[in-house]
XYZ file of N, CA and C in Angstrom:
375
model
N 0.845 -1.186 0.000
C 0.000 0.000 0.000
C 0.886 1.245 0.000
N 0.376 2.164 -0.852
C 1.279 3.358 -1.419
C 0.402 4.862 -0.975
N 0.623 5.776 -0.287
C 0.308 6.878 0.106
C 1.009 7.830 -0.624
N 0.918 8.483 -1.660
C 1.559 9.574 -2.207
C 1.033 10.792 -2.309
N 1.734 11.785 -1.168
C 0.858 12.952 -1.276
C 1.818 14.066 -1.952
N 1.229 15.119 -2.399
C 2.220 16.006 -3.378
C 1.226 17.607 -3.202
N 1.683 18.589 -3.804
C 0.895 19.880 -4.015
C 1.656 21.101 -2.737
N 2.466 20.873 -1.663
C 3.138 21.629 -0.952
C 3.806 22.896 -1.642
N 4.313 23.531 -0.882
C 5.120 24.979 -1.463
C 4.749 25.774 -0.437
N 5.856 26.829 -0.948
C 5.783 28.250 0.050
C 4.745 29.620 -1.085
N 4.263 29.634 0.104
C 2.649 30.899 -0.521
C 2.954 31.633 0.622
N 2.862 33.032 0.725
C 2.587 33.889 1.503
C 1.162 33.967 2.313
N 0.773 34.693 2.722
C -0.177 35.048 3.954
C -1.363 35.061 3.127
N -1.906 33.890 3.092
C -3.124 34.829 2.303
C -3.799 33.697 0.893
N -2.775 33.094 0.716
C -2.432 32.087 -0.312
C -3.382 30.869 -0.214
N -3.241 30.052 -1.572
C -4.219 28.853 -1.502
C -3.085 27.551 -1.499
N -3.740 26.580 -1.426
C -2.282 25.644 -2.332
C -3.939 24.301 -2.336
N -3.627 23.393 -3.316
C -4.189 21.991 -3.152
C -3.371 20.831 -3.100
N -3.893 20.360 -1.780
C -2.383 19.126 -1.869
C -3.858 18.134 -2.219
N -2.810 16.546 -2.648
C -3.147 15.605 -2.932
C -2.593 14.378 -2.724
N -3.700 13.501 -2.423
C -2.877 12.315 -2.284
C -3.713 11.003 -2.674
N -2.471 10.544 -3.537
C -2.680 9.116 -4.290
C -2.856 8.159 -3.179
N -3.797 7.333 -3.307
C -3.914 6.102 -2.256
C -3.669 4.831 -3.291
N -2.704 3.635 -3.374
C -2.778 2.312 -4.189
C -3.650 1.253 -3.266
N -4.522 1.728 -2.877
C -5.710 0.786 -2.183
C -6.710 0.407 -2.984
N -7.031 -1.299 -2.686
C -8.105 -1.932 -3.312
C -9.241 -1.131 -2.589
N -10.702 -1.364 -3.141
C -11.943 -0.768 -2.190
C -12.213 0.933 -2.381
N -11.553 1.723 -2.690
C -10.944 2.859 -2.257
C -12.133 3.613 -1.309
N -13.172 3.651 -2.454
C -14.042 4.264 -1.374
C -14.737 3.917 0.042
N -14.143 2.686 0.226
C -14.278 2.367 1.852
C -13.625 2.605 2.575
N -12.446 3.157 2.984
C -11.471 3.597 3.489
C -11.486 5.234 3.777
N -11.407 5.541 5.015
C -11.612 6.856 5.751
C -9.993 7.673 5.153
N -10.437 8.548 5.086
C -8.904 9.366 4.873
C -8.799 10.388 5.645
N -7.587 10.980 6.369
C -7.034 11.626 7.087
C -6.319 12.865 6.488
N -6.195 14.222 6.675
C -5.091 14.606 6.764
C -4.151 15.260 8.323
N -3.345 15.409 8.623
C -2.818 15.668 9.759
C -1.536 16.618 9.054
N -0.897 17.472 10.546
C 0.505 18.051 10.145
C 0.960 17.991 11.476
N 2.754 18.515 10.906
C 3.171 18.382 12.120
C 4.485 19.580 11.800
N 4.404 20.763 12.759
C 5.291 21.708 12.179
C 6.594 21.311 13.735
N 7.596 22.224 13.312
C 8.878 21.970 13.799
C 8.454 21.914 15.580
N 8.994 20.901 16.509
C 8.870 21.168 17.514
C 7.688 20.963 18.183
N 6.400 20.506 17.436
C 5.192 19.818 18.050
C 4.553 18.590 17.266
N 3.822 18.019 18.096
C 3.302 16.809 17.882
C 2.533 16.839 16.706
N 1.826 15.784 15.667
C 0.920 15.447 14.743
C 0.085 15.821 15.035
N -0.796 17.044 14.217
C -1.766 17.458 14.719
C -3.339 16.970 13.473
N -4.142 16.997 13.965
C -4.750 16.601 13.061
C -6.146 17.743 12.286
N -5.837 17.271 10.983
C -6.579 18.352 10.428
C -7.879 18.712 9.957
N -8.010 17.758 8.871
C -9.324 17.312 8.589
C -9.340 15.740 8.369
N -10.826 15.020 8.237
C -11.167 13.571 8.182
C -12.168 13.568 7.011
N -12.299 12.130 5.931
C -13.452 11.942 4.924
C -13.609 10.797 5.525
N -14.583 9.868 6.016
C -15.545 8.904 6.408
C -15.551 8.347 4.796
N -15.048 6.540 4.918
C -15.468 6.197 3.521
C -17.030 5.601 3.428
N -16.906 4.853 2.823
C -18.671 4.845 2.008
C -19.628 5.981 2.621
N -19.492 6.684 1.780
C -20.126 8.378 1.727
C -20.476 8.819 2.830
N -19.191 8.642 3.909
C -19.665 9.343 5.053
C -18.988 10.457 5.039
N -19.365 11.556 6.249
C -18.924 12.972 6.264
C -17.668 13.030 6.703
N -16.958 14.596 6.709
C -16.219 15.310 6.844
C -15.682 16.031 7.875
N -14.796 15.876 8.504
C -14.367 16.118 9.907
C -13.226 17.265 10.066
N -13.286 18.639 10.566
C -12.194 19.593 10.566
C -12.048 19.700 12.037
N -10.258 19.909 11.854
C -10.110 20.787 13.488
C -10.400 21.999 13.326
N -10.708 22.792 14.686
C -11.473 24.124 14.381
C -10.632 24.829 14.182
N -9.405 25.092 14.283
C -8.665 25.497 13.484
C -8.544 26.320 12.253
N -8.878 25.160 11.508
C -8.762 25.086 10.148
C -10.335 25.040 9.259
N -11.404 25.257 10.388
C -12.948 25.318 9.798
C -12.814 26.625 8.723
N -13.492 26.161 7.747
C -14.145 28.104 7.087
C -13.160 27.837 6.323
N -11.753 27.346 5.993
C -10.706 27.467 5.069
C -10.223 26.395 4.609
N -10.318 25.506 5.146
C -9.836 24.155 4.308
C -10.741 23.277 4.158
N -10.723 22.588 3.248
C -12.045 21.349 2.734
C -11.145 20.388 1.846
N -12.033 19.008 2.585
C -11.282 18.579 2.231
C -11.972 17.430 1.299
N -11.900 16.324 0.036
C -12.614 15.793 -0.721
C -12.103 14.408 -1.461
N -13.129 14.326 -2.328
C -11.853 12.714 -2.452
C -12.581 12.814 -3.575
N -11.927 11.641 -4.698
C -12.638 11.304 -6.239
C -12.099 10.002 -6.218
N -13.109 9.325 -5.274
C -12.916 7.788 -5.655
C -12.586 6.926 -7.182
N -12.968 7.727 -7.709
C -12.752 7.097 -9.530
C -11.168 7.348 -9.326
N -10.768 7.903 -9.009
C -9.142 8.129 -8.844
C -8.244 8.091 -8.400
N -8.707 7.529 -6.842
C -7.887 6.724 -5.991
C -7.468 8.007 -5.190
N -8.062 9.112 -5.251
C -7.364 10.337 -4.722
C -8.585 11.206 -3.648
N -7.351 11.690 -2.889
C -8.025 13.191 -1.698
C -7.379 13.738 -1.800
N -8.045 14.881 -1.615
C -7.442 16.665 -1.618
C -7.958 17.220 -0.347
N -6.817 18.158 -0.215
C -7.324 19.379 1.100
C -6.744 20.600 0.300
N -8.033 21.092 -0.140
C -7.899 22.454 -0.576
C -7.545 23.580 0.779
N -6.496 24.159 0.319
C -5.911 24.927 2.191
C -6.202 26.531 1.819
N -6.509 27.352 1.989
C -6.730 28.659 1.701
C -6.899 29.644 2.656
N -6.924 30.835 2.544
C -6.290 31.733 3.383
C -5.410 31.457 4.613
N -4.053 30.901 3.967
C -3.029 30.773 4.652
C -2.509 31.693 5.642
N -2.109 31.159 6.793
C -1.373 31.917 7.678
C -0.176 31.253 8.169
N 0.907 31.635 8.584
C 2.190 31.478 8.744
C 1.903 30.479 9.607
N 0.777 30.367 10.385
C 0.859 29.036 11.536
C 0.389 27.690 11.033
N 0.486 27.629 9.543
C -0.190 27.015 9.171
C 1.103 26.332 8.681
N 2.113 26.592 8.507
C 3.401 26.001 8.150
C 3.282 24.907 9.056
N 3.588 23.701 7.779
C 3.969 22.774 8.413
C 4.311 21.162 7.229
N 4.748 20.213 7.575
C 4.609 19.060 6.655
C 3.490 18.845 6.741
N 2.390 18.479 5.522
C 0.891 18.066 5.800
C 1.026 16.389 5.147
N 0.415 15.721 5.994
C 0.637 14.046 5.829
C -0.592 13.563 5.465
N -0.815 12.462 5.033
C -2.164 12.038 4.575
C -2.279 10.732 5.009
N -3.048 9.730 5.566
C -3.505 8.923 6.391
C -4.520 8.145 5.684
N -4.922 6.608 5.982
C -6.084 6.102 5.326
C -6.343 5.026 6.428
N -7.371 4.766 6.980
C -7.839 3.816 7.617
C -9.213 3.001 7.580
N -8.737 1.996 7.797
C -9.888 1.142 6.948
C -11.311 0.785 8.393
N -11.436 0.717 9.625
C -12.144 0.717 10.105
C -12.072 1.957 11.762
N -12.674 2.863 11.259
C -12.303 4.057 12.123
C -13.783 4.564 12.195
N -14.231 4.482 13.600
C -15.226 4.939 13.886
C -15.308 6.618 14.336
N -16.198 7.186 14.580
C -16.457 8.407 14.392
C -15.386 8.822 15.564
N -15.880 8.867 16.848
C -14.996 8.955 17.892
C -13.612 9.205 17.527
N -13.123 8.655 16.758
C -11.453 8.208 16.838
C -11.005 9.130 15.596
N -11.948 9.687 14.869
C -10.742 10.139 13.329
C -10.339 11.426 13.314
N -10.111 11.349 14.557
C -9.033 12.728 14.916
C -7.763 12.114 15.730
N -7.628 10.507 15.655
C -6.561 10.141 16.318
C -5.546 9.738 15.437
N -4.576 9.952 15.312
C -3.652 9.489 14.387
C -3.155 8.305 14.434
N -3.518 7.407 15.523
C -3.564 6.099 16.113
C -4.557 5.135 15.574
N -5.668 5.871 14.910
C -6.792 5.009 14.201
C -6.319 4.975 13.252
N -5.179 5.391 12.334
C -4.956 5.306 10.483
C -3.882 4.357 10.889
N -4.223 3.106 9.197
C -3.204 2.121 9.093
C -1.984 2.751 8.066
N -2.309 3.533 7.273
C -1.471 3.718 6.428
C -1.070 5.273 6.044
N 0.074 5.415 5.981
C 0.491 6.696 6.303
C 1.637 7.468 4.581
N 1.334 8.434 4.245
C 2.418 9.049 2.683
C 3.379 9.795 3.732
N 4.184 9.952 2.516
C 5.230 10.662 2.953
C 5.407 11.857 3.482
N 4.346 12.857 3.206
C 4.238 13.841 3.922
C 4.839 15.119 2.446
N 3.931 16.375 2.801
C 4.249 17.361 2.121
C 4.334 18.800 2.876
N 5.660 19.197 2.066
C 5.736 20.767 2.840
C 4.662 21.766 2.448
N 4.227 22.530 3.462
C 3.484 24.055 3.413
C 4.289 25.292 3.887
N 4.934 25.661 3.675
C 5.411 26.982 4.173
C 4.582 28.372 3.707
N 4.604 29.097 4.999
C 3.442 30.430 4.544
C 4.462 31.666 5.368
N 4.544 32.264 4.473
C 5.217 33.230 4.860
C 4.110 34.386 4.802
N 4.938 35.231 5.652
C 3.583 36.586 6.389
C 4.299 38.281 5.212
């Protein structure tokens, strides 16, 4: 199983970016997807959640009102569209997939089996 996430870069204050990430999973649309980050000096934080077989969408409040996040099962792919960036928003953003994750838990980074490599965000002010 292959997690490939991509779409990172440095945007200033204010900026959009769309990351993405390839999942090589059989099923696809049964499988919950994650994104999480983790900037210099603190723990995995978690960002937003997609519930598979057409369940909903989970943000930290954080990041409500500006990031959304989506998937195109025909394509094996999720996105977190990130927008109006702020410098605290710097960080590696990672992408996650777990195959039985109940509601409770998909803000734990302990419920995902499978984890990408992770992509940079840098936001400069």
């Amino acid at each position: 199983v292959q997690l490939q996430a991509s779409g990172g870069g440095s945007v200033q204050a204010g900026g959009s970016l769309r990351l993405s990430c390839v999942a090589s999973l059989q099923t696809f649309s049964r499988w919950t997807f994650g994104w999480f980050r983790q900037s210099v000096g603190k723990e995995r934080e978690f960002v937003a959640a997609y519930r598979g077989n057409g369940g909903t969408t989970y943000y930290a409040d954080s990041v409500k009102g500006r990031f959304t996040i989506s998937r195109d099962n025909n394509k094996n792919t999720v996105y977190l569209q990130i927008s109006n960036l702020r410098p605290g928003d710097t960080a590696v953003y990672y992408c996650a997939a777990g195959s039985r994750i109940i509601v409770t838990s998909v803000r734990s980074a302990a419920s995902y089996d499978y984890w990408g490599q992770g992509t940079q965000v840098t936001v400069s002010s």
